[in-house]
PDB file of C-alpha atoms in Angstrom:
ATOM      1  CA  MET A 795     -34.569  91.192  -0.646  1.00  0.00           C
ATOM      2  CA  GLY A 796     -36.524  89.156  -2.707  1.00  0.00           C
ATOM      3  CA  ARG A 797     -39.615  86.693  -2.082  1.00  0.00           C
ATOM      4  CA  TYR A 798     -37.010  83.638  -1.578  1.00  0.00           C
ATOM      5  CA  GLY A 799     -33.831  85.691   0.261  1.00  0.00           C
ATOM      6  CA  ASP A 800     -36.654  86.818   3.016  1.00  0.00           C
ATOM      7  CA  SER A 801     -37.868  83.198   3.378  1.00  0.00           C
ATOM      8  CA  LEU A 802     -34.107  81.518   3.404  1.00  0.00           C
ATOM      9  CA  ASN A 803     -33.272  84.061   6.245  1.00  0.00           C
ATOM     10  CA  VAL A 804     -36.357  83.403   8.692  1.00  0.00           C
ATOM     11  CA  ASP A 805     -35.414  79.712   8.102  1.00  0.00           C
ATOM     12  CA  LEU A 806     -31.729  79.853   8.707  1.00  0.00           C
ATOM     13  CA  ALA A 807     -32.931  81.941  11.761  1.00  0.00           C
ATOM     14  CA  ALA A 808     -35.253  79.066  12.521  1.00  0.00           C
ATOM     15  CA  ALA A 809     -32.371  76.540  12.440  1.00  0.00           C
ATOM     16  CA  VAL A 810     -29.874  78.332  14.181  1.00  0.00           C
ATOM     17  CA  ASN A 811     -32.228  79.395  17.332  1.00  0.00           C
ATOM     18  CA  ASN A 812     -33.024  75.270  17.326  1.00  0.00           C
ATOM     19  CA  LEU A 813     -29.718  74.268  17.332  1.00  0.00           C
ATOM     20  CA  PHE A 814     -29.246  76.208  21.038  1.00  0.00           C
ATOM     21  CA  HIS A 815     -32.379  74.117  22.134  1.00  0.00           C
ATOM     22  CA  ILE A 816     -30.955  70.697  21.144  1.00  0.00           C
ATOM     23  CA  PRO A 817     -29.987  70.193  24.630  1.00  0.00           C
ATOM     24  CA  GLU A 818     -32.386  70.641  26.353  1.00  0.00           C
ATOM     25  CA  THR A 819     -34.364  68.677  23.705  1.00  0.00           C
ATOM     26  CA  VAL A 820     -32.575  65.892  24.052  1.00  0.00           C
ATOM     27  CA  GLU A 821     -32.517  66.104  27.655  1.00  0.00           C
ATOM     28  CA  LYS A 822     -36.277  66.295  27.596  1.00  0.00           C
ATOM     29  CA  ILE A 823     -36.623  62.955  25.760  1.00  0.00           C
ATOM     30  CA  ILE A 824     -33.976  60.919  27.907  1.00  0.00           C
ATOM     31  CA  PHE A 825     -34.888  62.325  31.130  1.00  0.00           C
ATOM     32  CA  PRO A 826     -38.413  63.192  30.641  1.00  0.00           C
ATOM     33  CA  SER A 827     -40.019  64.785  33.821  1.00  0.00           C
ATOM     34  CA  SER A 828     -42.479  62.796  35.745  1.00  0.00           C
ATOM     35  CA  ARG A 829     -44.691  65.720  36.391  1.00  0.00           C
ATOM     36  CA  GLY A 830     -45.328  69.541  34.767  1.00  0.00           C
ATOM     37  CA  PRO A 831     -46.230  70.571  31.350  1.00  0.00           C
ATOM     38  CA  ASP A 832     -42.850  68.948  29.903  1.00  0.00           C
ATOM     39  CA  HIS A 833     -44.219  65.058  31.532  1.00  0.00           C
ATOM     40  CA  GLN A 834     -43.530  62.926  28.626  1.00  0.00           C
ATOM     41  CA  GLU A 835     -44.504  58.769  28.949  1.00  0.00           C
ATOM     42  CA  SER A 836     -41.432  57.138  29.681  1.00  0.00           C
ATOM     43  CA  ARG A 837     -40.310  54.540  26.641  1.00  0.00           C
ATOM     44  CA  GLY A 838     -39.217  51.894  28.829  1.00  0.00           C
ATOM     45  CA  VAL A 839     -35.760  53.429  27.658  1.00  0.00           C
ATOM     46  CA  SER A 840     -33.069  52.478  30.738  1.00  0.00           C
ATOM     47  CA  SER A 841     -31.506  55.519  32.092  1.00  0.00           C
ATOM     48  CA  ILE A 842     -28.033  55.542  30.289  1.00  0.00           C
ATOM     49  CA  ILE A 843     -25.833  55.697  33.481  1.00  0.00           C
ATOM     50  CA  PRO A 844     -21.821  55.979  32.770  1.00  0.00           C
ATOM     51  CA  VAL A 845     -19.483  53.131  33.853  1.00  0.00           C
ATOM     52  CA  ASP A 846     -15.952  53.925  34.438  1.00  0.00           C
ATOM     53  CA  ILE A 847     -13.882  50.327  33.743  1.00  0.00           C
ATOM     54  CA  LEU A 848     -10.362  49.524  35.534  1.00  0.00           C
ATOM     55  CA  ASP A 849      -8.575  47.203  33.932  1.00  0.00           C
ATOM     56  CA  THR A 850      -4.667  45.967  36.725  1.00  0.00           C
ATOM     57  CA  GLN A 851      -2.979  43.375  35.934  1.00  0.00           C
ATOM     58  CA  LYS A 852      -5.508  40.806  38.661  1.00  0.00           C
ATOM     59  CA  GLU A 853      -9.065  42.175  37.937  1.00  0.00           C
ATOM     60  CA  PHE A 854     -11.644  44.562  36.039  1.00  0.00           C
ATOM     61  CA  ILE A 855     -13.090  47.240  38.376  1.00  0.00           C
ATOM     62  CA  PHE A 856     -16.271  48.643  37.141  1.00  0.00           C
ATOM     63  CA  PHE A 857     -17.600  51.873  39.155  1.00  0.00           C
ATOM     64  CA  MET A 858     -21.339  53.258  38.297  1.00  0.00           C
ATOM     65  CA  ASP A 859     -22.860  55.954  39.829  1.00  0.00           C
ATOM     66  CA  VAL A 860     -25.941  55.288  41.622  1.00  0.00           C
ATOM     67  CA  PRO A 861     -27.385  57.592  44.016  1.00  0.00           C
ATOM     68  CA  GLY A 862     -30.483  56.979  45.812  1.00  0.00           C
ATOM     69  CA  LEU A 863     -30.366  53.442  45.171  1.00  0.00           C
ATOM     70  CA  SER A 864     -29.380  51.024  48.155  1.00  0.00           C
ATOM     71  CA  LYS A 865     -27.582  47.670  47.375  1.00  0.00           C
ATOM     72  CA  SER A 866     -31.055  45.755  47.828  1.00  0.00           C
ATOM     73  CA  GLU A 867     -32.541  47.820  44.844  1.00  0.00           C
ATOM     74  CA  ILE A 868     -29.501  46.641  42.727  1.00  0.00           C
ATOM     75  CA  GLN A 869     -28.655  42.912  40.821  1.00  0.00           C
ATOM     76  CA  VAL A 870     -25.762  42.233  39.626  1.00  0.00           C
ATOM     77  CA  THR A 871     -25.687  38.695  37.765  1.00  0.00           C
ATOM     78  CA  VAL A 872     -23.623  36.847  34.955  1.00  0.00           C
ATOM     79  CA  GLU A 873     -25.735  35.896  31.625  1.00  0.00           C
ATOM     80  CA  ASP A 874     -24.424  33.476  28.840  1.00  0.00           C
ATOM     81  CA  GLU A 875     -21.361  32.547  31.117  1.00  0.00           C
ATOM     82  CA  ASN A 876     -19.462  36.021  29.885  1.00  0.00           C
ATOM     83  CA  THR A 877     -21.986  38.814  30.070  1.00  0.00           C
ATOM     84  CA  LEU A 878     -21.970  40.790  33.651  1.00  0.00           C
ATOM     85  CA  VAL A 879     -25.238  42.348  33.696  1.00  0.00           C
ATOM     86  CA  ILE A 880     -26.577  44.802  36.331  1.00  0.00           C
ATOM     87  CA  ARG A 881     -29.846  46.012  36.808  1.00  0.00           C
ATOM     88  CA  SER A 882     -32.141  47.825  39.613  1.00  0.00           C
ATOM     89  CA  ASN A 883     -36.006  48.515  39.105  1.00  0.00           C
ATOM     90  CA  GLY A 884     -35.227  51.622  41.887  1.00  0.00           C
ATOM     91  CA  LYS A 885     -38.053  53.914  42.552  1.00  0.00           C
ATOM     92  CA  ARG A 886     -37.933  57.137  44.090  1.00  0.00           C
ATOM     93  CA  LYS A 887     -38.063  57.306  47.791  1.00  0.00           C
ATOM     94  CA  ARG A 888     -39.979  60.453  49.344  1.00  0.00           C
ATOM     95  CA  HIS A 889     -38.028  62.971  51.115  1.00  0.00           C
ATOM     96  CA  GLU A 890     -38.679  63.631  54.876  1.00  0.00           C
ATOM     97  CA  GLY A 891     -41.441  66.605  55.026  1.00  0.00           C
ATOM     98  CA  GLU A 892     -42.695  65.532  51.536  1.00  0.00           C
ATOM     99  CA  ASP A 893     -46.443  64.879  52.340  1.00  0.00           C
ATOM    100  CA  GLU A 894     -48.739  62.838  50.090  1.00  0.00           C
ATOM    101  CA  GLY A 895     -50.455  65.763  48.333  1.00  0.00           C
ATOM    102  CA  CYS A 896     -47.536  67.575  47.352  1.00  0.00           C
ATOM    103  CA  LYS A 897     -46.308  67.505  43.782  1.00  0.00           C
ATOM    104  CA  TYR A 898     -42.816  68.389  42.289  1.00  0.00           C
ATOM    105  CA  LEU A 899     -42.306  71.631  39.631  1.00  0.00           C
ATOM    106  CA  ARG A 900     -39.594  70.613  38.799  1.00  0.00           C
ATOM    107  CA  LEU A 901     -37.997  67.141  39.246  1.00  0.00           C
ATOM    108  CA  GLU A 902     -33.870  67.103  38.164  1.00  0.00           C
ATOM    109  CA  ARG A 903     -32.257  65.035  40.460  1.00  0.00           C
ATOM    110  CA  ARG A 904     -33.323  61.799  40.133  1.00  0.00           C
ATOM    111  CA  GLY A 905     -31.795  58.386  40.812  1.00  0.00           C
ATOM    112  CA  PRO A 906     -31.159  55.579  37.665  1.00  0.00           C
ATOM    113  CA  GLN A 907     -34.624  53.669  37.356  1.00  0.00           C
ATOM    114  CA  ASN A 908     -35.233  50.814  35.564  1.00  0.00           C
ATOM    115  CA  LEU A 909     -31.226  50.420  34.899  1.00  0.00           C
ATOM    116  CA  LEU A 910     -30.138  47.561  32.570  1.00  0.00           C
ATOM    117  CA  ARG A 911     -26.247  47.785  31.669  1.00  0.00           C
ATOM    118  CA  LYS A 912     -24.571  44.811  30.071  1.00  0.00           C
ATOM    119  CA  PHE A 913     -21.257  44.135  29.768  1.00  0.00           C
ATOM    120  CA  ARG A 914     -19.131  41.390  27.862  1.00  0.00           C
ATOM    121  CA  LEU A 915     -16.719  40.058  29.263  1.00  0.00           C
ATOM    122  CA  PRO A 916     -13.266  39.108  27.760  1.00  0.00           C
ATOM    123  CA  GLU A 917     -11.821  35.365  28.198  1.00  0.00           C
ATOM    124  CA  ASN A 918      -9.692  35.965  30.972  1.00  0.00           C
ATOM    125  CA  ALA A 919     -12.533  37.191  33.243  1.00  0.00           C
ATOM    126  CA  ASN A 920     -13.492  34.774  35.911  1.00  0.00           C
ATOM    127  CA  VAL A 921     -16.773  34.857  36.406  1.00  0.00           C
ATOM    128  CA  SER A 922     -16.377  32.928  39.633  1.00  0.00           C
ATOM    129  CA  ALA A 923     -14.685  35.422  41.793  1.00  0.00           C
ATOM    130  CA  ILE A 924     -16.999  38.694  40.986  1.00  0.00           C
ATOM    131  CA  THR A 925     -17.662  40.583  44.131  1.00  0.00           C
ATOM    132  CA  ALA A 926     -19.926  44.294  44.495  1.00  0.00           C
ATOM    133  CA  LYS A 927     -20.614  46.614  46.910  1.00  0.00           C
ATOM    134  CA  CYS A 928     -22.915  49.698  47.181  1.00  0.00           C
ATOM    135  CA  GLU A 929     -21.219  52.412  49.173  1.00  0.00           C
ATOM    136  CA  ASN A 930     -21.932  56.639  49.283  1.00  0.00           C
ATOM    137  CA  GLY A 931     -23.921  56.229  45.326  1.00  0.00           C
ATOM    138  CA  VAL A 932     -21.298  54.302  43.990  1.00  0.00           C
ATOM    139  CA  LEU A 933     -21.746  50.745  43.070  1.00  0.00           C
ATOM    140  CA  THR A 934     -18.091  48.898  42.446  1.00  0.00           C
ATOM    141  CA  VAL A 935     -17.912  45.554  40.917  1.00  0.00           C
ATOM    142  CA  VAL A 936     -14.955  43.529  40.982  1.00  0.00           C
ATOM    143  CA  VAL A 937     -14.384  40.693  38.488  1.00  0.00           C
ATOM    144  CA  GLY A 938     -11.220  38.835  39.032  1.00  0.00           C
ATOM    145  CA  LYS A 939      -8.807  37.521  36.312  1.00  0.00           C
ATOM    146  CA  HIS A 940      -7.650  34.239  35.317  1.00  0.00           C
ATOM    147  CA  PRO A 941      -3.686  34.058  35.748  1.00  0.00           C
ATOM    148  CA  PRO A 942      -2.193  34.061  31.928  1.00  0.00           C
ATOM    149  CA  PRO A 943      -1.213  30.579  30.690  1.00  0.00           C
ATOM    150  CA  LYS A 944       2.228  29.895  31.642  1.00  0.00           C
ATOM    151  CA  SER A 945       4.485  29.694  28.744  1.00  0.00           C
ATOM    152  CA  LYS A 946       5.588  25.825  27.904  1.00  0.00           C
ATOM    153  CA  SER A 947       8.724  25.054  26.629  1.00  0.00           C
ATOM    154  CA  VAL A 948       9.187  21.782  24.659  1.00  0.00           C
ATOM    155  CA  GLN A 949      12.454  20.226  23.283  1.00  0.00           C
ATOM    156  CA  VAL A 950      12.844  19.268  19.937  1.00  0.00           C
ATOM    157  CA  ALA A 951      15.011  16.730  18.501  1.00  0.00           C
ATOM    158  CA  ILE A 952      16.979  17.245  15.575  1.00  0.00           C
ATOM    159  CA  ALA A 953      17.705  14.076  13.448  1.00  0.00           C
TER     160      ALA A 953
END
């Protein structure tokens, strides 16, 4: 091949190789390791924790996995009259047998840190009827609904 053909093959091979490393690269950016050679400084970005939202006839139910966090480390509030806010500044706890001088070579099992999720609630959400519980690493937030308005029938006289 000519001068340009070799360069194209090398660039194409490098591009294909980079494609195979995209998941690891994204994971390192989003979930940087707290120690070790891959350590990156936290950019203040909240962990994006997936949430399931169930819409029933009487309520909205939010399910969020929060492994390692206790109920005292989680705050559930309503801001601006219709925004549900879930936040935590939970810190990783030391495991039994983990000495002060120890360091992890790899730390993958981490709970959410600096968690912040906001959800705009629909008009029929009753912000006075919100409950939350945290059991077995799952946060469940229940937002009641206002009953639907009753339809009115007005008799109109015909002239």
